[in-house]
Short mmCIF file of C-alpha atoms in Angstrom, two decimals:
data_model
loop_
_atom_site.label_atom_id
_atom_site.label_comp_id
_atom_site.label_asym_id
_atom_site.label_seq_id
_atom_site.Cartn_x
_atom_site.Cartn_y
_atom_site.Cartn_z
CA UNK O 411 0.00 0.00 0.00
CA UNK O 412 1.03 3.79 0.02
CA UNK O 413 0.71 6.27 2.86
CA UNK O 414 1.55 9.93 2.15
CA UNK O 415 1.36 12.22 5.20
CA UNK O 416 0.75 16.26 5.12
CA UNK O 417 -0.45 18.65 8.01
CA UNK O 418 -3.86 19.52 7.77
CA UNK O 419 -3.39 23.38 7.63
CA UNK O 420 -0.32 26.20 7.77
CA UNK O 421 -0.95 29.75 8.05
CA UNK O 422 1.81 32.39 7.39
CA UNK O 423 2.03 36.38 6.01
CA UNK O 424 2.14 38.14 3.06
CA UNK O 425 5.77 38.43 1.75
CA UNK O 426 6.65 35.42 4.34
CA UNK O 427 8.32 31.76 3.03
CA UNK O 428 6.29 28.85 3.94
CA UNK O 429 7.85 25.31 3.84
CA UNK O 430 5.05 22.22 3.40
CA UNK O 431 6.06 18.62 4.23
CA UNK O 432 5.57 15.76 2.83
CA UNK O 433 6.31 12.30 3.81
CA UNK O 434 5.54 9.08 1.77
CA UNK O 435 6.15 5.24 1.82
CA UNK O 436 5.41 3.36 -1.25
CA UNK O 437 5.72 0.11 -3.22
CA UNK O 438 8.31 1.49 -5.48
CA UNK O 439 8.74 5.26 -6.77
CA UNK O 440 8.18 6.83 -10.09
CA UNK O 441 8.07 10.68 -9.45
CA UNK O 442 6.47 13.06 -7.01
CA UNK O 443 4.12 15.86 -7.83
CA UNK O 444 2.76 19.25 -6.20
CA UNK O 445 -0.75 20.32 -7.02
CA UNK O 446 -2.60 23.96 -5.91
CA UNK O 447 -6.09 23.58 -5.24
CA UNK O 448 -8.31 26.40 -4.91
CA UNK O 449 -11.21 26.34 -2.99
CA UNK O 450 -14.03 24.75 -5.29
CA UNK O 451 -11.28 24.61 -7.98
CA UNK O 452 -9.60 21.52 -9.78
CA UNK O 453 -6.07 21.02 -8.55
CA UNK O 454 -3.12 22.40 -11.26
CA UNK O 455 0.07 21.30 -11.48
CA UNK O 456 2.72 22.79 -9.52
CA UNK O 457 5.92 20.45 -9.81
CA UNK O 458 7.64 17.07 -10.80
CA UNK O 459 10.35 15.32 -8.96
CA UNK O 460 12.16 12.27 -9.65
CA UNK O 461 15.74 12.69 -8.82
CA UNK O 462 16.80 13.74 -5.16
CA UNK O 463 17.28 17.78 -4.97
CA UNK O 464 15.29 20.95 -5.91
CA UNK O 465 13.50 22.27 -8.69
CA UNK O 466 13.27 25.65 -8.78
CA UNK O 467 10.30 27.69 -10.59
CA UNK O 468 9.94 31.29 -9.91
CA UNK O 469 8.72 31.46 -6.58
CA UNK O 470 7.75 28.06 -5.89
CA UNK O 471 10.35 25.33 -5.52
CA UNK O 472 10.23 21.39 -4.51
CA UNK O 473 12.99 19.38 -2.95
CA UNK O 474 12.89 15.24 -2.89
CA UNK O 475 15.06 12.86 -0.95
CA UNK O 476 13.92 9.63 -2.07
CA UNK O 477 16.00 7.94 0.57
CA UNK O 478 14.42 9.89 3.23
CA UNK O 479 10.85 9.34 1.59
CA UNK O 480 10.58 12.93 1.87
CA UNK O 481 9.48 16.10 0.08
CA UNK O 482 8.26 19.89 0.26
CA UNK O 483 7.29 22.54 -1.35
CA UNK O 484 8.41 25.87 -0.58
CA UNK O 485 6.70 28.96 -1.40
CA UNK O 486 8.47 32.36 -1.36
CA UNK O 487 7.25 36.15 -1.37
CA UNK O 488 3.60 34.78 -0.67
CA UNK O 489 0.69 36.51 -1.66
CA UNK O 490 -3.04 36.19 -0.61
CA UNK O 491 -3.92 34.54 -3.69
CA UNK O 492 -1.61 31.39 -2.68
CA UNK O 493 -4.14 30.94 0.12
CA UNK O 494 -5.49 27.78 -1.07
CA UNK O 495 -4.81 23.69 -0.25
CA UNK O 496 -1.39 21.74 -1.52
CA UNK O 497 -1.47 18.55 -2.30
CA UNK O 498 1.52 15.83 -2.24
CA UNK O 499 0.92 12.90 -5.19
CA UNK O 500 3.18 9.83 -5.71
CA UNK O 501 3.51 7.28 -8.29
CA UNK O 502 4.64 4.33 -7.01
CA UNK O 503 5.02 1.12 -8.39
CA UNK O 504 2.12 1.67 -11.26
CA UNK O 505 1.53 5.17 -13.15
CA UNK O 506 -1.78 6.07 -10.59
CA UNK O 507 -0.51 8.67 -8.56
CA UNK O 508 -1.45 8.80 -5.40
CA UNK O 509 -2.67 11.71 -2.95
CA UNK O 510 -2.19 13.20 0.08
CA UNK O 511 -5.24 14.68 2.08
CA UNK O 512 -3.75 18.06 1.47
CA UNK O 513 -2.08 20.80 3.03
CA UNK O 514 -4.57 23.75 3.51
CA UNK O 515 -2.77 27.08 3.43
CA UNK O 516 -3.47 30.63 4.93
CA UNK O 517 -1.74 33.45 4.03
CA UNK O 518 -3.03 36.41 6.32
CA UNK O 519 -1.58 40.68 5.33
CA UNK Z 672 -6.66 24.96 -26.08
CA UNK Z 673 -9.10 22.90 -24.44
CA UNK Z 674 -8.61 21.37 -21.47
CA UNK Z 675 -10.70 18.44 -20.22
CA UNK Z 676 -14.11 18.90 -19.64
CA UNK Z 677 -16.96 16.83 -17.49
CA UNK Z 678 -20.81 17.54 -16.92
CA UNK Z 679 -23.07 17.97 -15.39
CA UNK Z 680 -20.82 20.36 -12.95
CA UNK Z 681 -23.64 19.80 -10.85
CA UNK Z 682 -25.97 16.41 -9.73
CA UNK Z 683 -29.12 16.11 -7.55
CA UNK Z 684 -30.15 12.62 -7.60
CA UNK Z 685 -32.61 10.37 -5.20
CA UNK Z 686 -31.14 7.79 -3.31
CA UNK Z 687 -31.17 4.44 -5.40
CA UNK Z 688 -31.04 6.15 -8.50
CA UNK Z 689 -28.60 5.79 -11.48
CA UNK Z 690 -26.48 8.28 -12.32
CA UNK Z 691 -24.15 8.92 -14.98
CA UNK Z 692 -20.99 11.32 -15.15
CA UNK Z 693 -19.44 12.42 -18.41
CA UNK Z 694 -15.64 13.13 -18.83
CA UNK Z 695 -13.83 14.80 -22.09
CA UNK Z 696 -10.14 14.62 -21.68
CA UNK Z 697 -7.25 16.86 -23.65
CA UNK Z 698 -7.37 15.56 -27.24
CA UNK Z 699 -3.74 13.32 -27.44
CA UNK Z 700 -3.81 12.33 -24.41
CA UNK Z 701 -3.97 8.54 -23.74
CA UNK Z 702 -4.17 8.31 -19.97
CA UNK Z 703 -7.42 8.87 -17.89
CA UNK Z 704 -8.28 9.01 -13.91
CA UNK Z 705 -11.38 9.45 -12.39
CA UNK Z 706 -10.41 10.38 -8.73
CA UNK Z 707 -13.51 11.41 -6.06
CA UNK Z 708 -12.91 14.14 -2.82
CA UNK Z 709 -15.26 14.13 -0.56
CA UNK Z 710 -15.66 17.35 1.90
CA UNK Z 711 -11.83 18.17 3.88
CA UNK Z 712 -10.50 14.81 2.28
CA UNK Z 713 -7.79 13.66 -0.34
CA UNK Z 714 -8.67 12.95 -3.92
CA UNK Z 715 -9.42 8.99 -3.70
CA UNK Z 716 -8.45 7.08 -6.88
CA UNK Z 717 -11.08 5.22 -9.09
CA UNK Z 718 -10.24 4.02 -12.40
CA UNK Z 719 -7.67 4.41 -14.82
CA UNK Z 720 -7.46 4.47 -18.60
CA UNK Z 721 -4.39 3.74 -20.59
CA UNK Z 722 -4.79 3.43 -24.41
CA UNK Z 723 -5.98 -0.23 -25.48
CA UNK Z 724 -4.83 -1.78 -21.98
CA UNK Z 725 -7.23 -2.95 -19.68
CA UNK Z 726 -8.35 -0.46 -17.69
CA UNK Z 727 -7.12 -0.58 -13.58
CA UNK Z 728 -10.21 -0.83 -11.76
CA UNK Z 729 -8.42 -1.14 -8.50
CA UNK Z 730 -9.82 1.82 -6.56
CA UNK Z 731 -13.77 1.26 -7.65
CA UNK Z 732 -15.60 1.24 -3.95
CA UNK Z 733 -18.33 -0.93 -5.15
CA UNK Z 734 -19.55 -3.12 -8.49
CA UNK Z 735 -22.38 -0.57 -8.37
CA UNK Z 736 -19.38 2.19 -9.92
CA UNK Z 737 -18.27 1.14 -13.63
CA UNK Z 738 -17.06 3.09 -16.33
CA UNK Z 739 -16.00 3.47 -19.68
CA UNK Z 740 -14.17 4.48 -22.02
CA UNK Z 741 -15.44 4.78 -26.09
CA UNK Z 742 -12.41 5.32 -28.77
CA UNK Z 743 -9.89 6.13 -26.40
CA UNK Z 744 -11.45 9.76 -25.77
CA UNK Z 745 -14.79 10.26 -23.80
CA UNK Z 746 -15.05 8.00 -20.35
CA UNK Z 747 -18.38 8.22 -18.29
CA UNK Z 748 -18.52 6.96 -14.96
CA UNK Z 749 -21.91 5.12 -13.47
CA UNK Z 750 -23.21 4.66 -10.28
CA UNK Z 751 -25.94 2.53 -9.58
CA UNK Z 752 -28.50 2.45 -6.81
CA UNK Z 753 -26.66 5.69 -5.50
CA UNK Z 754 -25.94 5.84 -1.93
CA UNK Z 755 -25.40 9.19 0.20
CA UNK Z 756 -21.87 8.10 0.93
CA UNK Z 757 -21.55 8.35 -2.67
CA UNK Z 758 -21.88 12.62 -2.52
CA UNK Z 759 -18.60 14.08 -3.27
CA UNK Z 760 -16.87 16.03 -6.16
CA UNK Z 761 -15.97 13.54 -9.23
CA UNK Z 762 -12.45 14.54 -10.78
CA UNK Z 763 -11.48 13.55 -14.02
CA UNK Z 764 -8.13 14.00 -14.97
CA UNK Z 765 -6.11 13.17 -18.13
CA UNK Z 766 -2.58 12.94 -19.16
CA UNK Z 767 0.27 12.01 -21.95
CA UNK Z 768 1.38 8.40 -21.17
CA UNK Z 769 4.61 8.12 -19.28
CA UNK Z 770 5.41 8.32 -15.30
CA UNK Z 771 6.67 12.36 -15.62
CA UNK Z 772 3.58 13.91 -17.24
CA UNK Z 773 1.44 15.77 -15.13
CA UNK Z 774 -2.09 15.22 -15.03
CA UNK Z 775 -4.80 17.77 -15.90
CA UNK Z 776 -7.83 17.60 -14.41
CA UNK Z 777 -11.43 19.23 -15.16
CA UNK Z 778 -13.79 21.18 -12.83
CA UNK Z 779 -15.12 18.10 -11.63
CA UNK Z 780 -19.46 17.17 -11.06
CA UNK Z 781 -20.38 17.64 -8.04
CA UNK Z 782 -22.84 14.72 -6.70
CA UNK Z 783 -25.73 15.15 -4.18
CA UNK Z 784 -27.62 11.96 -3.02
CA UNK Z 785 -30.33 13.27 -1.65
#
């Protein structure tokens, strides 16, 4: 089976960087991926990793460890309209990706 | 372009009632997912669509959810004798085949079992 593990909600400021985990154990890896959700929105892509480091794109950037089963997404010079929910997907063993419950972010002036 | 479609966006139905949910992915691309998210949860995998292959049915909650998939384009996804657990938001989601494409998913129906 797969379990992927985010916390349920972050809040931070305007201008602030926010970090959001993401922990996963699966049968076998075949990338991670970073979605934004928008309240009553369908989730976009945010980011791809495969290989262990970071992927930078503009302000938003994702690190992997694969060894570490471990990811996040950080989110520089935030602005209220990144207020929404984050969500951690991994394909494991087959090409179905699998989700996370989400991480729910706040960003408050 | 277009991106992938579904309809209705929107689905009152009676309890024990069939319904029927319509999904138009990104022309090209030869992967599908239907995914559901109920209220403060995680998009829960359904079905998914590759080309000619048989399709993975590994995440279907009941044999009263089927679906289909006609020329390898349009899927619809039925539920019979609808339940209330079965309210939630239906996601459809398509992508190019391939582990590092991205999938792109429509606005979703949203279900009501009333």
């Amino acid at each position: 089976g797969q379990n992927i593990d985010q916390p349920t909600e972050m809040t931070a400021t305007e201008g602030a960087i926010v970090q959001i985990n993401c922990t996963y154990q699966t049968s076998g890896f075949n990338g991670l991926f970073w979605y934004q959700q928008h309240a009553g929105e369908a989730p976009t892509f945010l980011s791809y990793n495969v290989l262990d480091g970071l992927e930078e794109k503009g302000r938003f950037s994702s690190f992997l460890s694969r060894s570490k089963g471990y990811s996040y997404l950080l989110l520089k010079e935030l602005q209220m309209k990144d207020s929404a929910s984050y969500l951690c997907a991994v394909r494991g063993g087959s090409y179905i990706p699998t989700f996370g419950r989400g991480t729910s972010l706040i960003v408050h002036p | 372009g277009a991106g992938v479609s579904q309809s209705p966006s929107n689905k009152v139905t009676e309890k024990g009632k069939d319904v029927e949910l319509r999904c138009d992915p990104i022309s090209g691309h030869t992967a599908l997912y239907w995914y559901r998210q109920s209220l403060g949860q995680g998009l829960e995998f359904l079905i998914y669509f590759q080309g000619n292959s048989a399709p993975d049915k590994s995440g279907l909650p009941s044999d009263r959810f089927s679906a289909e998939r006609t020329g390898g384009s349009v899927s619809t996804l039925t539920i019979q004798r609808t339940q209330q657990e079965d309210s939630a938001v239906y996601l459809c989601a398509s992508s190019l085949a391939g582990e590092a494409y991205e999938q792109y998913f429509g606005p979703g129906t949203r279900l009501t079992v009333t």
